[in-house]
Short mmCIF file of C-alpha atoms and ligand atoms in Angstrom, two decimals:
data_model
loop_
_atom_site.label_atom_id
_atom_site.label_comp_id
_atom_site.label_asym_id
_atom_site.label_seq_id
_atom_site.Cartn_x
_atom_site.Cartn_y
_atom_site.Cartn_z
CA MET P 29 0.00 0.00 0.00
CA LYS P 30 1.22 3.51 -0.85
CA ASP P 31 2.99 5.49 1.88
CA LEU P 32 0.85 8.54 2.58
CA VAL P 33 3.29 10.38 4.84
CA ASP P 34 5.42 11.90 2.04
CA PRO P 35 2.54 13.56 0.16
CA ILE P 36 1.06 14.93 3.40
CA VAL P 37 4.48 16.44 4.29
CA ASP P 38 4.53 17.94 0.76
CA ALA P 39 1.11 19.51 1.32
CA ILE P 40 2.18 20.96 4.69
CA LYS P 41 5.34 22.35 3.10
CA LEU P 42 3.38 23.94 0.26
CA ALA P 43 0.94 25.48 2.74
CA VAL P 44 3.55 27.10 4.99
CA THR P 45 5.94 28.31 2.29
CA THR P 46 3.59 29.47 -0.46
CA ILE P 47 0.64 31.82 -0.06
CA PRO P 48 -2.12 30.90 -2.56
CA GLY P 49 -2.34 32.95 -5.76
CA ASP P 50 -5.81 34.35 -4.95
CA THR P 51 -4.49 35.84 -1.70
CA VAL P 52 -1.34 37.25 -3.30
CA LYS P 53 -3.46 38.85 -6.04
CA ALA P 54 -5.71 40.49 -3.42
CA LEU P 55 -2.67 41.76 -1.48
CA LYS P 56 -1.18 43.24 -4.66
CA GLN P 57 -4.50 44.93 -5.49
CA ALA P 58 -4.59 46.34 -1.96
CA TYR P 59 -1.02 47.65 -2.41
CA GLU P 60 -2.09 49.43 -5.61
CA SER P 61 -5.23 50.92 -4.12
CA GLU P 62 -3.85 52.11 -0.76
CA GLU P 63 -3.01 55.80 -0.65
CA SER P 64 -1.39 55.98 2.77
CA GLU P 65 2.36 55.56 2.79
CA ILE P 66 2.39 53.40 5.93
CA ALA P 67 -0.27 51.04 4.51
CA ARG P 68 1.75 50.60 1.30
CA PHE P 69 4.94 50.11 3.33
CA ASN P 70 3.32 47.32 5.38
CA LEU P 71 1.79 45.63 2.35
CA GLY P 72 5.13 45.87 0.55
CA ASN P 73 6.83 44.07 3.45
CA ILE P 74 4.15 41.37 3.47
CA LEU P 75 4.54 40.83 -0.28
CA ARG P 76 8.33 40.61 0.14
CA ALA P 77 7.97 37.99 2.91
CA ILE P 78 5.68 35.98 0.62
CA GLU P 79 8.20 36.20 -2.23
CA ILE P 80 11.07 35.07 0.02
CA GLY P 81 9.02 32.16 1.36
CA LYS P 82 8.20 30.93 -2.12
CA SER P 83 11.62 31.40 -3.73
CA ARG P 84 13.65 29.96 -0.83
CA ILE P 85 11.02 27.39 0.17
CA VAL P 86 10.95 28.61 3.77
CA PRO P 87 7.92 29.44 5.98
CA VAL P 88 6.39 32.85 5.20
CA CYS P 89 6.03 33.59 8.94
CA GLN P 90 7.99 32.39 11.95
CA ASP P 91 4.74 31.29 13.59
CA THR P 92 3.93 28.26 11.48
CA GLY P 93 0.80 27.86 13.57
CA THR P 94 -1.11 24.82 14.65
CA LEU P 95 -2.30 22.38 12.03
CA THR P 96 -5.91 21.50 11.32
CA PHE P 97 -6.70 18.80 8.75
CA PHE P 98 -10.15 18.58 7.19
CA VAL P 99 -10.57 15.08 5.77
CA LYS P 100 -13.30 14.26 3.26
CA ALA P 101 -13.12 10.51 3.37
CA GLY P 102 -14.68 8.53 0.55
CA ILE P 103 -16.27 5.49 2.15
CA GLY P 104 -14.85 3.24 -0.60
CA SER P 105 -11.20 4.31 -0.08
CA PRO P 106 -8.79 1.52 0.84
CA TYR P 107 -6.75 4.09 2.83
CA LEU P 108 -9.25 5.02 5.55
CA GLY P 109 -7.48 3.08 8.28
CA GLU P 110 -4.14 4.72 7.40
CA ILE P 111 -5.03 8.39 7.27
CA GLU P 112 -4.87 9.37 10.94
CA ARG P 113 -1.53 7.69 11.57
CA ALA P 114 -0.11 9.22 8.37
CA ILE P 115 -1.25 12.75 9.34
CA ILE P 116 0.35 12.50 12.78
CA GLU P 117 3.58 11.09 11.38
CA ALA P 118 3.64 13.73 8.61
CA THR P 119 3.20 16.46 11.23
CA ARG P 120 6.23 15.14 13.16
CA ARG P 121 8.35 14.90 10.02
CA ALA P 122 7.27 18.30 8.70
CA THR P 123 8.20 19.87 12.05
CA LEU P 124 11.70 18.46 11.76
CA GLU P 125 12.30 18.81 8.04
CA ILE P 126 10.69 22.09 6.90
CA PRO P 127 11.08 23.02 9.84
CA LEU P 128 7.91 24.15 11.61
CA ARG P 129 7.97 25.94 14.96
CA PRO P 130 6.93 23.44 17.65
CA ASN P 131 3.63 24.93 18.80
CA ALA P 132 1.99 22.19 20.87
CA VAL P 133 2.27 22.66 24.63
CA ASP P 134 0.64 20.81 27.51
CA VAL P 135 -2.38 22.78 28.74
CA LEU P 136 -1.38 22.49 32.43
CA THR P 137 2.42 22.46 32.45
CA GLY P 138 3.10 24.44 29.27
CA ARG P 139 5.67 21.80 28.32
CA ASN P 140 6.27 21.73 24.56
CA SER P 141 5.91 18.33 22.89
CA GLY P 142 8.55 19.48 20.39
CA ASP P 143 6.89 18.05 17.29
CA ASN P 144 3.46 19.72 16.96
CA THR P 145 1.67 16.59 18.10
CA GLY P 146 0.04 15.92 21.46
CA LYS P 147 -3.32 15.39 23.08
CA GLY P 148 -5.93 16.26 20.44
CA VAL P 149 -3.44 17.81 18.01
CA PRO P 150 -3.03 18.07 15.13
CA VAL P 151 -6.76 18.59 14.89
CA ILE P 152 -8.36 16.18 12.42
CA ARG P 153 -11.94 16.83 11.28
CA TRP P 154 -13.57 13.89 9.54
CA GLU P 155 -16.40 13.95 7.05
CA LEU P 156 -17.58 10.75 5.36
CA VAL P 157 -18.56 11.18 1.70
CA GLU P 158 -19.57 8.97 -1.22
CA GLY P 159 -16.82 7.60 -3.48
CA SER P 160 -13.32 6.22 -3.08
CA ASP P 161 -11.15 9.39 -3.03
CA VAL P 162 -9.82 10.94 0.13
CA GLU P 163 -9.37 14.72 0.05
CA ILE P 164 -7.36 16.35 2.83
CA ALA P 165 -7.19 20.09 3.41
CA VAL P 166 -4.29 21.41 5.53
CA LEU P 167 -4.90 24.66 7.38
CA PRO P 168 -1.97 26.00 9.44
CA LYS P 169 -3.13 28.86 11.65
CA GLY P 170 -1.07 31.32 13.68
CA GLY P 171 -1.76 32.12 17.33
CA GLY P 172 -2.09 35.90 16.88
CA SER P 173 -5.04 35.64 14.55
CA GLU P 174 -6.58 32.67 16.34
CA ASN P 175 -6.66 34.71 19.57
CA CYS P 176 -9.06 37.11 17.86
CA SER P 177 -11.52 34.36 16.99
CA ALA P 178 -14.71 34.42 19.06
CA LEU P 179 -18.18 33.04 19.57
CA ALA P 180 -21.39 35.03 20.08
CA MET P 181 -24.65 33.40 21.12
CA LEU P 182 -27.04 36.04 19.78
CA THR P 183 -30.79 36.06 20.14
CA PRO P 184 -32.83 35.52 16.96
CA ALA P 185 -34.13 39.08 17.40
CA GLN P 186 -30.57 40.41 16.99
CA GLY P 187 -30.32 38.51 13.69
CA TRP P 188 -28.01 39.66 10.90
CA GLU P 189 -27.63 43.17 12.31
CA GLY P 190 -26.33 41.50 15.46
CA VAL P 191 -23.87 39.44 13.40
CA LYS P 192 -22.50 42.58 11.77
CA ARG P 193 -22.19 44.42 15.08
CA PHE P 194 -20.40 41.48 16.69
CA VAL P 195 -17.92 41.15 13.80
CA LEU P 196 -17.24 44.89 13.50
CA GLU P 197 -16.71 45.25 17.26
CA ARG P 198 -14.38 42.26 17.38
CA VAL P 199 -12.26 43.43 14.43
CA THR P 200 -12.01 46.93 15.97
CA GLU P 201 -11.08 45.52 19.37
CA CYS P 202 -8.33 43.33 17.88
CA GLY P 203 -6.80 46.07 15.73
CA GLY P 204 -3.34 45.03 14.55
CA LYS P 205 -3.10 41.88 16.72
CA PRO P 206 -4.15 39.39 14.01
CA CYS P 207 -1.71 40.90 11.45
CA PRO P 208 -4.15 42.48 8.98
CA PRO P 209 -5.14 42.39 6.21
CA ILE P 210 -7.16 39.56 7.68
CA ILE P 211 -9.65 37.12 6.20
CA LEU P 212 -12.82 36.50 8.19
CA GLY P 213 -14.47 33.09 8.41
CA ILE P 214 -17.97 33.30 9.87
CA GLY P 215 -20.24 30.39 10.69
CA VAL P 216 -23.88 31.09 11.54
CA GLY P 217 -26.28 28.51 12.96
CA GLY P 218 -25.87 24.86 13.83
CA GLY P 219 -25.01 25.36 17.55
CA ALA P 220 -22.02 26.88 19.34
CA ASP P 221 -19.38 24.32 18.37
CA TYR P 222 -20.55 23.80 14.80
CA SER P 223 -20.69 27.54 14.02
CA LEU P 224 -16.95 27.75 14.82
CA THR P 225 -16.19 24.66 12.72
CA LEU P 226 -18.07 26.23 9.80
CA ALA P 227 -16.15 29.46 10.31
CA LYS P 228 -12.78 27.72 10.14
CA LYS P 229 -13.79 25.63 7.14
CA ALA P 230 -14.92 28.81 5.36
CA LEU P 231 -11.27 29.87 5.25
CA LEU P 232 -10.58 27.08 2.76
CA ARG P 233 -12.49 29.01 0.10
CA LYS P 234 -10.46 31.22 -2.25
CA VAL P 235 -10.28 34.95 -1.62
CA GLY P 236 -12.95 36.46 -3.86
CA GLU P 237 -15.02 33.26 -4.00
CA ARG P 238 -18.55 34.05 -2.87
CA ASN P 239 -21.00 31.71 -1.14
CA PRO P 240 -23.17 30.09 -3.85
CA ASP P 241 -26.30 31.17 -1.93
CA GLU P 242 -26.94 34.68 -3.30
CA ARG P 243 -28.43 35.93 -0.02
CA ILE P 244 -25.28 34.95 1.85
CA ALA P 245 -23.02 36.26 -0.92
CA GLU P 246 -24.69 39.65 -0.55
CA LEU P 247 -24.06 39.63 3.21
CA GLU P 248 -20.41 38.73 2.60
CA GLU P 249 -20.05 41.75 0.28
CA GLU P 250 -21.78 44.06 2.76
CA LEU P 251 -19.58 42.99 5.65
CA LEU P 252 -16.46 43.23 3.48
CA THR P 253 -17.23 46.88 2.74
CA GLU P 254 -18.14 47.66 6.35
CA VAL P 255 -15.03 46.02 7.83
CA ASN P 256 -12.83 47.89 5.37
CA SER P 257 -14.49 51.14 6.40
CA LEU P 258 -13.14 50.70 9.94
CA GLY P 259 -9.72 52.04 8.92
CA VAL P 260 -7.72 49.45 10.92
CA GLY P 261 -5.58 48.86 7.82
CA PRO P 262 -2.51 46.70 7.14
CA MET P 263 -0.82 45.66 10.42
CA GLY P 264 -3.32 47.86 12.27
CA MET P 265 -1.57 51.09 11.28
CA GLY P 266 -4.40 52.57 9.26
CA GLY P 267 -5.58 52.18 5.70
CA LYS P 268 -8.39 51.00 3.49
CA THR P 269 -7.53 47.30 3.61
CA THR P 270 -8.45 45.70 6.91
CA THR P 271 -9.79 42.48 5.43
CA LEU P 272 -9.18 40.82 2.07
CA ASP P 273 -12.42 38.89 2.25
CA VAL P 274 -15.36 37.74 4.36
CA LYS P 275 -16.60 34.16 4.09
CA ILE P 276 -19.91 33.14 5.62
CA GLU P 277 -21.18 29.58 5.95
CA ILE P 278 -24.59 28.75 7.39
CA ALA P 279 -26.49 25.87 8.96
CA HIS P 280 -30.04 25.67 10.24
CA ARG P 281 -30.34 26.80 13.86
CA HIS P 282 -32.49 26.14 16.91
CA PRO P 283 -35.45 28.59 16.87
CA ALA P 284 -34.26 30.12 20.16
CA SER P 285 -30.58 30.41 19.20
CA PHE P 286 -28.48 32.45 16.79
CA PRO P 287 -24.89 31.20 17.20
CA VAL P 288 -22.15 33.06 15.37
CA GLY P 289 -18.63 31.65 15.16
CA LEU P 290 -15.90 34.00 13.99
CA VAL P 291 -12.47 32.69 12.96
CA VAL P 292 -9.93 35.34 12.07
CA GLN P 293 -7.14 34.50 9.65
CA CYS P 294 -4.06 36.69 9.15
CA TRP P 295 -2.47 37.80 5.85
CA ALA P 296 -0.59 34.47 6.00
CA ASN P 297 -3.65 32.75 4.59
CA ARG P 298 -2.09 29.31 4.45
CA ARG P 299 -3.79 26.27 3.00
CA ALA P 300 -3.10 23.28 0.75
CA PHE P 301 -5.03 20.25 -0.41
CA LEU P 302 -4.24 16.72 -1.42
CA ARG P 303 -6.34 14.00 -3.00
CA ILE P 304 -5.56 10.31 -2.64
CA LYS P 305 -7.17 8.15 -5.29
CA ALA P 306 -8.09 4.53 -4.60
CA ASP P 307 -5.28 3.39 -6.94
CA GLY P 308 -2.69 5.34 -4.91
CA ARG P 309 -2.28 8.35 -7.22
CA VAL P 310 -1.88 11.58 -5.24
CA GLU P 311 -2.43 15.16 -6.28
CA VAL P 312 -1.34 18.18 -4.18
CA TRP P 313 -2.58 21.72 -4.86
CA GLN P 314 -3.59 25.03 -3.31
S1 LIG H 12 -0.90 36.29 13.12
FE1 LIG H 12 -0.21 35.29 11.23
S2 LIG H 12 1.25 36.69 10.24
FE2 LIG H 12 0.97 37.35 12.39
S3 LIG H 12 2.65 36.35 13.50
FE3 LIG H 12 0.85 35.01 13.66
S4 LIG H 12 1.04 33.59 11.93
FE4 LIG H 12 2.43 35.28 11.53
#
């Protein structure tokens, strides 16, 4: 049976060293449209860090984050029993070889495991689907932006206006901490835990890719404009570009609840995907 560790290490390496083209394009557009000198200076530095990461194959930021893997597992895949072990082993190897910063510490003692694995990490989210392919998304996420993520249990009466207020207040409160320009993943409905899962998964969509539901796409556009009117700007030093995009995912909710999960991603919008076919062929992309 094919060894899955190598291609998963490749996907992790791609994710931490290369920022996806859609994000780079949005950062370049922001650089062109910003008028303030300090905003252009900060965007210029970000674009240079991205260029160095890609050309030297080194991480674009020293905080290589914690790793979340979203696995869409085809129920007919012969590899199902191998995936979890391969992800954990790939995380260990990637930490050593790329290298990644060891970012997994014991909750009570603070002791670092040294290899980005430990109790409950890397996080692996499973979804069973039809077919025999396995698709794995790798999402490395830095601590600075993750610290700005939040949950709001709104009342149904607060509704979408409440969602906007919550997001705008949170982005203002965080200022430069999540290294803007940020990308906002928002999950609405489904319960407290699921709204946050939806929010994190939303970050896997390309910058500029709207929700296929037109009502939600409209809300994404509205929030994008409103967040960028806040003036937080690149690295929190002022400017027109606070967020590159807003992604909203929804699920049905309890009639008495209106949960809103917000996951904030930094300019280092890292992600990569791999697909493992039943015959062992593997494809890695961003
Ligand atoms: S928030 Fe993102 S860009 Fe800023 S230090 Fe953390 S990982 Fe790096």
